[in-house]
Short mmCIF file of C-alpha atoms in Angstrom, two decimals:
data_model
loop_
_atom_site.label_atom_id
_atom_site.label_comp_id
_atom_site.label_asym_id
_atom_site.label_seq_id
_atom_site.Cartn_x
_atom_site.Cartn_y
_atom_site.Cartn_z
CA UNK A 13 -0.01 -6.01 67.50
CA UNK A 14 3.21 -7.04 69.19
CA UNK A 15 6.10 -5.21 67.63
CA UNK A 16 9.08 -7.47 66.92
CA UNK A 17 12.21 -6.38 65.08
CA UNK A 18 14.72 -8.82 63.59
CA UNK A 19 18.30 -7.57 63.76
CA UNK A 20 19.89 -10.57 62.06
CA UNK A 21 22.38 -13.11 63.32
CA UNK A 22 19.97 -14.61 65.85
CA UNK A 23 19.04 -11.31 67.54
CA UNK A 24 15.57 -9.77 67.85
CA UNK A 25 14.03 -6.98 69.90
CA UNK A 26 10.57 -6.90 71.50
CA UNK A 27 8.79 -3.68 72.46
CA UNK A 28 7.59 -4.16 76.05
CA UNK A 29 5.47 -1.23 77.33
CA UNK A 30 6.26 0.82 80.43
CA UNK A 31 2.97 1.87 82.05
CA UNK A 32 2.33 5.61 82.35
CA UNK A 33 5.82 6.61 81.25
CA UNK A 34 6.82 8.93 78.39
CA UNK A 35 9.58 6.50 77.36
CA UNK A 36 6.79 4.25 76.15
CA UNK A 37 8.56 0.90 76.11
CA UNK A 38 11.71 -1.07 76.81
CA UNK A 39 13.42 -2.94 73.99
CA UNK A 40 13.93 -6.45 75.32
CA UNK A 41 16.46 -8.28 73.17
CA UNK A 42 16.32 -11.99 72.40
CA UNK A 43 19.63 -13.70 71.67
CA UNK A 44 19.66 -17.20 70.24
CA UNK A 45 22.23 -19.55 71.79
CA UNK A 46 23.04 -23.23 71.42
CA UNK A 47 21.31 -23.89 74.76
CA UNK A 48 18.21 -21.85 74.04
CA UNK A 49 17.14 -18.20 73.86
CA UNK A 50 18.57 -15.65 76.29
CA UNK A 51 16.92 -12.32 77.11
CA UNK A 52 18.80 -9.08 77.55
CA UNK A 53 16.52 -7.27 80.07
CA UNK A 54 12.85 -8.19 80.56
CA UNK A 55 10.67 -5.08 80.97
CA UNK A 56 8.39 -3.63 83.66
CA UNK A 57 6.50 -5.92 86.05
CA UNK A 58 2.98 -5.26 84.80
CA UNK A 59 0.30 -7.57 83.32
CA UNK A 60 0.21 -5.68 80.00
CA UNK A 61 4.00 -5.77 79.79
CA UNK A 62 4.03 -9.51 80.48
CA UNK A 63 1.46 -10.06 77.74
CA UNK A 64 3.59 -8.11 75.27
CA UNK A 65 6.74 -9.98 76.24
CA UNK A 66 5.15 -13.40 75.90
CA UNK A 67 3.29 -12.31 72.76
CA UNK A 68 6.56 -11.20 71.19
CA UNK A 69 8.15 -14.54 72.00
CA UNK A 70 5.13 -16.31 70.52
CA UNK A 71 5.61 -14.30 67.31
CA UNK A 72 9.13 -15.73 67.14
CA UNK A 73 7.83 -19.27 67.63
CA UNK A 74 9.12 -19.35 71.20
CA UNK A 75 7.57 -19.94 74.60
CA UNK A 76 8.70 -18.15 77.73
CA UNK A 77 9.26 -21.64 79.15
CA UNK A 78 12.14 -22.06 76.67
CA UNK A 79 14.13 -19.08 77.98
CA UNK A 80 17.55 -20.32 79.05
CA UNK A 81 18.87 -17.20 80.77
CA UNK A 82 18.30 -13.51 81.49
CA UNK A 83 21.11 -10.95 81.34
CA UNK A 84 20.26 -7.65 83.08
CA UNK A 85 21.98 -4.44 81.98
CA UNK A 86 20.92 -2.71 85.23
CA UNK A 87 18.50 -3.06 88.12
CA UNK A 88 15.86 -0.43 87.18
CA UNK A 89 12.29 -1.81 87.09
CA UNK A 90 11.77 -1.19 83.36
CA UNK A 91 14.70 -3.58 82.73
CA UNK A 92 14.69 -6.06 85.62
CA UNK A 93 10.99 -6.00 86.58
CA UNK A 94 9.82 -9.20 84.87
CA UNK A 95 12.99 -11.22 85.46
CA UNK A 96 11.58 -13.08 88.45
CA UNK A 97 8.46 -14.12 86.59
CA UNK A 98 10.50 -15.30 83.59
CA UNK A 99 12.60 -17.41 85.97
CA UNK A 100 9.48 -18.86 87.62
CA UNK A 101 8.05 -19.88 84.24
CA UNK A 102 11.23 -21.23 82.68
CA UNK A 103 13.83 -22.01 85.34
CA UNK A 104 16.17 -19.56 83.59
CA UNK A 105 19.16 -18.11 85.41
CA UNK A 106 19.42 -14.33 85.97
CA UNK A 107 22.78 -12.52 85.71
CA UNK A 108 23.63 -9.02 86.98
CA UNK A 109 26.69 -6.99 87.97
CA UNK A 110 27.54 -7.26 91.68
CA UNK A 111 27.07 -3.52 92.33
CA UNK A 112 23.47 -3.61 91.14
CA UNK A 113 22.84 -6.93 92.88
CA UNK A 114 23.81 -5.12 96.09
CA UNK A 115 21.16 -2.48 95.36
CA UNK A 116 18.50 -5.15 94.80
CA UNK A 117 19.46 -6.97 98.00
CA UNK A 118 19.53 -3.75 100.04
CA UNK A 119 16.11 -2.73 98.72
CA UNK A 120 14.58 -6.14 99.44
CA UNK A 121 15.95 -6.27 102.98
CA UNK A 122 15.17 -2.70 104.05
CA UNK A 123 11.89 -1.72 105.60
CA UNK A 124 9.99 0.18 102.88
CA UNK A 125 9.66 3.19 105.17
CA UNK A 126 13.45 3.45 105.21
CA UNK A 127 13.39 4.83 101.68
CA UNK A 128 10.77 7.46 102.50
CA UNK A 129 12.74 8.53 105.56
CA UNK A 130 15.99 8.66 103.61
CA UNK A 131 14.49 10.64 100.74
CA UNK A 132 12.84 13.13 103.12
CA UNK A 133 16.16 13.69 104.91
CA UNK A 134 18.04 13.94 101.64
CA UNK A 135 15.62 16.49 100.19
CA UNK A 136 15.84 18.61 103.32
CA UNK A 137 19.64 18.53 103.13
CA UNK A 138 19.67 19.80 99.53
CA UNK A 139 17.23 22.62 100.22
CA UNK A 140 13.84 21.30 99.11
CA UNK A 141 10.92 23.35 100.47
CA UNK A 142 8.79 21.86 103.21
CA UNK A 143 5.73 21.66 100.96
CA UNK A 144 7.67 19.26 98.70
CA UNK A 145 8.80 17.03 101.57
CA UNK A 146 5.42 16.90 103.35
CA UNK A 147 3.79 14.37 100.92
CA UNK A 148 6.61 11.90 101.61
CA UNK A 149 6.03 12.13 105.33
CA UNK A 150 2.28 11.73 104.77
CA UNK A 151 2.80 8.64 102.61
CA UNK A 152 5.12 7.19 105.24
CA UNK A 153 2.58 7.82 108.01
CA UNK A 154 -0.26 6.33 105.94
CA UNK A 155 1.70 3.15 105.15
CA UNK A 156 1.71 3.62 101.38
CA UNK A 157 5.31 2.44 101.03
CA UNK A 158 4.61 -0.90 99.39
CA UNK A 159 3.42 0.72 96.16
CA UNK A 160 7.00 1.66 95.24
CA UNK A 161 8.36 -0.32 92.24
CA UNK A 162 11.33 -2.61 92.71
CA UNK A 163 10.83 -3.43 96.40
CA UNK A 164 10.75 -7.18 95.71
CA UNK A 165 12.90 -7.45 92.60
CA UNK A 166 14.39 -10.88 91.92
CA UNK A 167 17.88 -11.62 93.22
CA UNK A 168 20.12 -12.88 90.41
CA UNK A 169 21.73 -16.32 90.30
CA UNK A 170 24.91 -15.31 88.48
CA UNK A 171 27.35 -12.43 88.62
CA UNK A 172 28.32 -10.54 85.48
CA UNK A 173 32.09 -10.06 85.70
CA UNK A 174 33.45 -7.10 83.72
CA UNK A 175 35.78 -8.05 80.90
CA UNK A 176 34.69 -11.69 80.84
CA UNK A 177 32.67 -13.53 78.22
CA UNK A 178 29.28 -14.66 79.48
CA UNK A 179 28.68 -18.40 79.48
CA UNK A 180 26.49 -18.47 76.37
CA UNK A 181 26.95 -21.54 74.19
CA UNK A 182 27.88 -20.60 70.63
CA UNK A 183 28.02 -16.82 71.25
CA UNK A 184 30.74 -14.32 72.19
CA UNK A 185 29.11 -11.79 74.51
CA UNK A 186 31.56 -9.81 76.64
CA UNK A 187 30.54 -7.71 79.67
CA UNK A 188 31.71 -4.11 79.90
CA UNK A 189 31.14 -2.31 83.20
CA UNK A 190 29.67 1.12 82.47
CA UNK A 191 28.68 2.73 85.80
CA UNK A 192 26.90 6.08 85.87
CA UNK A 193 23.22 5.51 85.25
CA UNK A 194 23.44 2.90 88.03
CA UNK A 195 26.55 1.71 89.90
CA UNK A 196 26.40 -1.72 88.24
CA UNK A 197 25.23 -0.88 84.72
CA UNK A 198 26.80 -3.08 82.05
CA UNK A 199 26.91 -2.95 78.28
CA UNK A 200 27.28 -6.24 76.43
CA UNK A 201 29.59 -6.48 73.43
CA UNK A 202 28.57 -9.13 70.91
CA UNK A 203 32.00 -9.86 69.46
CA UNK A 204 30.76 -11.37 66.21
CA UNK A 205 30.77 -10.09 62.65
CA UNK A 206 27.77 -7.90 61.89
CA UNK A 207 25.17 -9.94 59.94
CA UNK A 208 24.99 -7.19 57.28
CA UNK A 209 28.78 -6.79 57.32
CA UNK A 210 28.59 -3.20 58.53
CA UNK A 211 32.07 -1.84 59.22
CA UNK A 212 33.13 -2.06 62.83
CA UNK A 213 33.67 -4.56 65.61
CA UNK A 214 30.45 -6.39 66.44
CA UNK A 215 27.33 -5.03 68.12
CA UNK A 216 26.64 -3.51 71.52
CA UNK A 217 23.62 -4.07 73.78
CA UNK A 218 23.89 -0.69 75.46
CA UNK A 219 21.03 -0.72 77.99
CA UNK A 220 20.46 2.90 79.03
CA UNK A 221 24.14 3.87 78.81
CA UNK A 222 24.07 4.96 75.16
CA UNK A 223 20.77 5.94 73.53
CA UNK A 224 20.35 7.53 70.09
CA UNK A 225 18.31 10.58 71.09
CA UNK A 226 18.03 10.65 74.88
CA UNK A 227 20.58 11.75 77.45
CA UNK A 228 20.44 9.10 80.21
CA UNK A 229 19.62 10.27 83.71
CA UNK A 230 22.75 10.51 85.86
CA UNK A 231 21.77 11.03 89.48
CA UNK A 232 23.22 9.93 92.80
CA UNK A 233 23.74 6.31 93.80
CA UNK A 234 21.26 6.02 96.65
CA UNK A 235 22.37 4.09 99.73
CA UNK A 236 20.85 5.14 103.08
CA UNK A 237 23.63 3.34 104.98
CA UNK A 238 26.62 4.76 103.09
CA UNK A 239 27.69 8.40 103.31
CA UNK A 240 30.52 7.95 100.76
CA UNK A 241 30.67 10.86 98.29
CA UNK A 242 30.35 9.03 95.00
CA UNK A 243 30.86 10.68 91.60
CA UNK A 244 28.28 9.12 89.24
CA UNK A 245 28.78 11.69 86.48
CA UNK A 246 32.53 11.11 86.53
CA UNK A 247 31.88 7.36 86.34
CA UNK A 248 29.52 7.88 83.41
CA UNK A 249 31.89 10.09 81.41
CA UNK A 250 34.75 7.62 81.90
CA UNK A 251 32.46 4.76 80.85
CA UNK A 252 31.34 6.65 77.75
CA UNK A 253 34.92 7.10 76.59
CA UNK A 254 35.57 3.36 76.98
CA UNK A 255 32.52 2.56 74.87
CA UNK A 256 33.55 5.10 72.24
CA UNK A 257 36.86 3.31 71.77
CA UNK A 258 35.23 -0.07 71.01
CA UNK A 259 34.45 0.84 67.42
CA UNK A 260 31.23 -1.21 67.26
CA UNK A 261 29.30 -1.49 64.00
CA UNK A 262 25.87 -1.03 65.60
CA UNK A 263 24.29 -0.23 68.95
CA UNK A 264 21.18 -2.07 70.18
CA UNK A 265 19.87 0.14 73.02
CA UNK A 266 17.07 -0.57 75.50
CA UNK A 267 14.98 2.41 74.30
CA UNK A 268 14.21 4.09 70.98
CA UNK A 269 15.95 2.23 68.11
CA UNK A 270 19.17 0.62 66.89
CA UNK A 271 21.80 2.98 65.47
CA UNK A 272 25.32 3.21 64.09
CA UNK A 273 28.15 5.70 64.78
CA UNK A 274 28.48 4.97 68.48
CA UNK A 275 31.62 7.12 68.64
CA UNK A 276 29.74 10.11 67.24
CA UNK A 277 26.97 9.73 69.79
CA UNK A 278 29.54 9.42 72.59
CA UNK A 279 31.10 12.72 71.48
CA UNK A 280 27.68 14.40 71.53
CA UNK A 281 27.05 13.23 75.10
CA UNK A 282 30.49 14.24 76.32
CA UNK A 283 29.99 17.70 74.78
CA UNK A 284 26.50 17.96 76.30
CA UNK A 285 27.75 17.32 79.83
CA UNK A 286 30.69 19.70 79.43
CA UNK A 287 28.29 22.44 78.29
CA UNK A 288 26.01 21.69 81.23
CA UNK A 289 28.88 21.84 83.71
CA UNK A 290 29.98 25.17 82.24
CA UNK A 291 26.44 26.50 82.58
CA UNK A 292 26.24 25.39 86.19
CA UNK A 293 29.48 27.16 87.01
CA UNK A 294 27.91 30.39 85.77
CA UNK A 295 24.88 29.80 88.00
CA UNK A 296 27.16 29.14 90.96
CA UNK A 297 28.65 32.61 90.80
CA UNK A 298 26.33 33.08 93.79
CA UNK A 299 25.85 30.35 96.42
CA UNK A 300 23.01 27.94 95.63
CA UNK A 301 21.60 24.74 97.12
CA UNK A 302 21.19 21.77 94.76
CA UNK A 303 17.42 22.42 94.82
CA UNK A 304 17.91 26.06 93.79
CA UNK A 305 20.31 24.92 91.10
CA UNK A 306 17.78 22.42 89.74
CA UNK A 307 15.14 25.16 89.61
CA UNK A 308 17.46 27.25 87.40
CA UNK A 309 18.78 24.50 85.10
CA UNK A 310 17.39 23.87 81.62
CA UNK A 311 15.08 20.87 81.42
CA UNK A 312 12.68 19.69 78.73
CA UNK A 313 9.99 21.92 80.24
CA UNK A 314 9.78 24.83 82.71
CA UNK A 315 10.35 23.90 86.38
CA UNK A 316 6.75 24.81 87.22
CA UNK A 317 5.54 22.10 84.81
CA UNK A 318 7.83 19.32 86.04
CA UNK A 319 5.84 16.68 87.99
CA UNK A 320 6.55 15.97 91.64
CA UNK A 321 8.51 12.74 91.17
CA UNK A 322 10.51 14.15 88.28
CA UNK A 323 11.65 17.04 90.48
CA UNK A 324 13.29 14.53 92.80
CA UNK A 325 15.11 13.05 89.80
CA UNK A 326 16.11 16.52 88.59
CA UNK A 327 17.61 17.58 91.91
CA UNK A 328 19.54 14.30 92.09
CA UNK A 329 20.96 15.04 88.64
CA UNK A 330 21.83 18.60 89.70
CA UNK A 331 23.73 17.28 92.71
CA UNK A 332 25.57 14.70 90.59
CA UNK A 333 26.80 17.53 88.36
CA UNK A 334 27.84 19.63 91.36
CA UNK A 335 29.80 16.69 92.76
CA UNK A 336 31.69 16.47 89.47
CA UNK A 337 32.53 20.18 89.68
CA UNK A 338 33.76 19.72 93.25
CA UNK A 339 35.87 16.73 92.19
CA UNK A 340 37.39 18.85 89.42
CA UNK A 341 38.16 21.67 91.87
CA UNK A 342 35.79 24.05 90.08
CA UNK A 343 33.23 24.40 92.91
CA UNK A 344 33.11 23.84 96.65
CA UNK A 345 30.54 23.63 99.45
CA UNK A 346 30.07 26.77 101.53
CA UNK A 347 31.40 26.11 105.02
CA UNK A 348 28.67 25.83 107.66
CA UNK A 349 25.75 26.24 105.24
CA UNK A 350 22.55 24.39 106.15
CA UNK A 351 21.07 23.28 103.82
CA UNK A 352 24.20 22.48 101.83
CA UNK A 353 25.16 25.28 99.44
CA UNK A 354 27.79 25.39 96.70
CA UNK A 355 29.76 28.15 94.99
CA UNK A 356 32.10 28.27 92.01
CA UNK A 357 35.83 28.71 92.73
#
């Protein structure tokens, strides 16, 4: 059965499955407005996911054709994947932060092989072994690029402007830019009294920025045409502190379940990343590549058991943490090292 949760005050969440993913599902939120229902995220572009989304709307007495708008917290396919199909069925507008719109546009316009080439070069630079890079080159040569998710994601119609209220009739939904998980991630602050009068200031649609029991992935912002040294972890930590100061009554995340005490969860995440940075400094007592660092970091399973694709994510997260240490003046690259190697200072 379709799982629908009522959160009160004209807000519901629908569990939309993510195929072959341990996260299980995305929580797509439905927000009633005076011009019709608006979705916060849409779920993965998959027939079973579409059936669950439309089935959940049916359970609320709604048709997908009635959707007035779609607000996207960030561009990842488990959030933005079905947006285009919703727009085709309903004529709804799609809104996204400009930084993530740029990612969608860049991905749509690039030759699919560009991403394989970029990832192969990037992995070589950070010290990945040849036997890890070889499958990427084989996939590129065999023309298997078009199976990657998100290559044809829908371009939005509207820009989410940080600090501004979205144009939603009868609702006060303010955009808060929270980069880190993606460069254009936004949280959405529903500046209305909590329907159960919980203490605090409204509710927060937090996307993947703030989850009750999961630490969001913070990796590098991938752009094959831009060599700028970004600091995603620094962006994320700054964004977390801003969210912690809001004092919201309840958080409505895109995974797991709704929860209270946002400030407490923010403190846990800040402490987690500080502990991780301290642990990495100890590892960097001797020079290591980001790949070697990822091999030695603590994950939810031993490195030998981490699947191929997840290793790419892990090494991106390792490098994001190293960049933060470099920015703080606590580590530095070893001059002339190839592949790139870092050491604590």
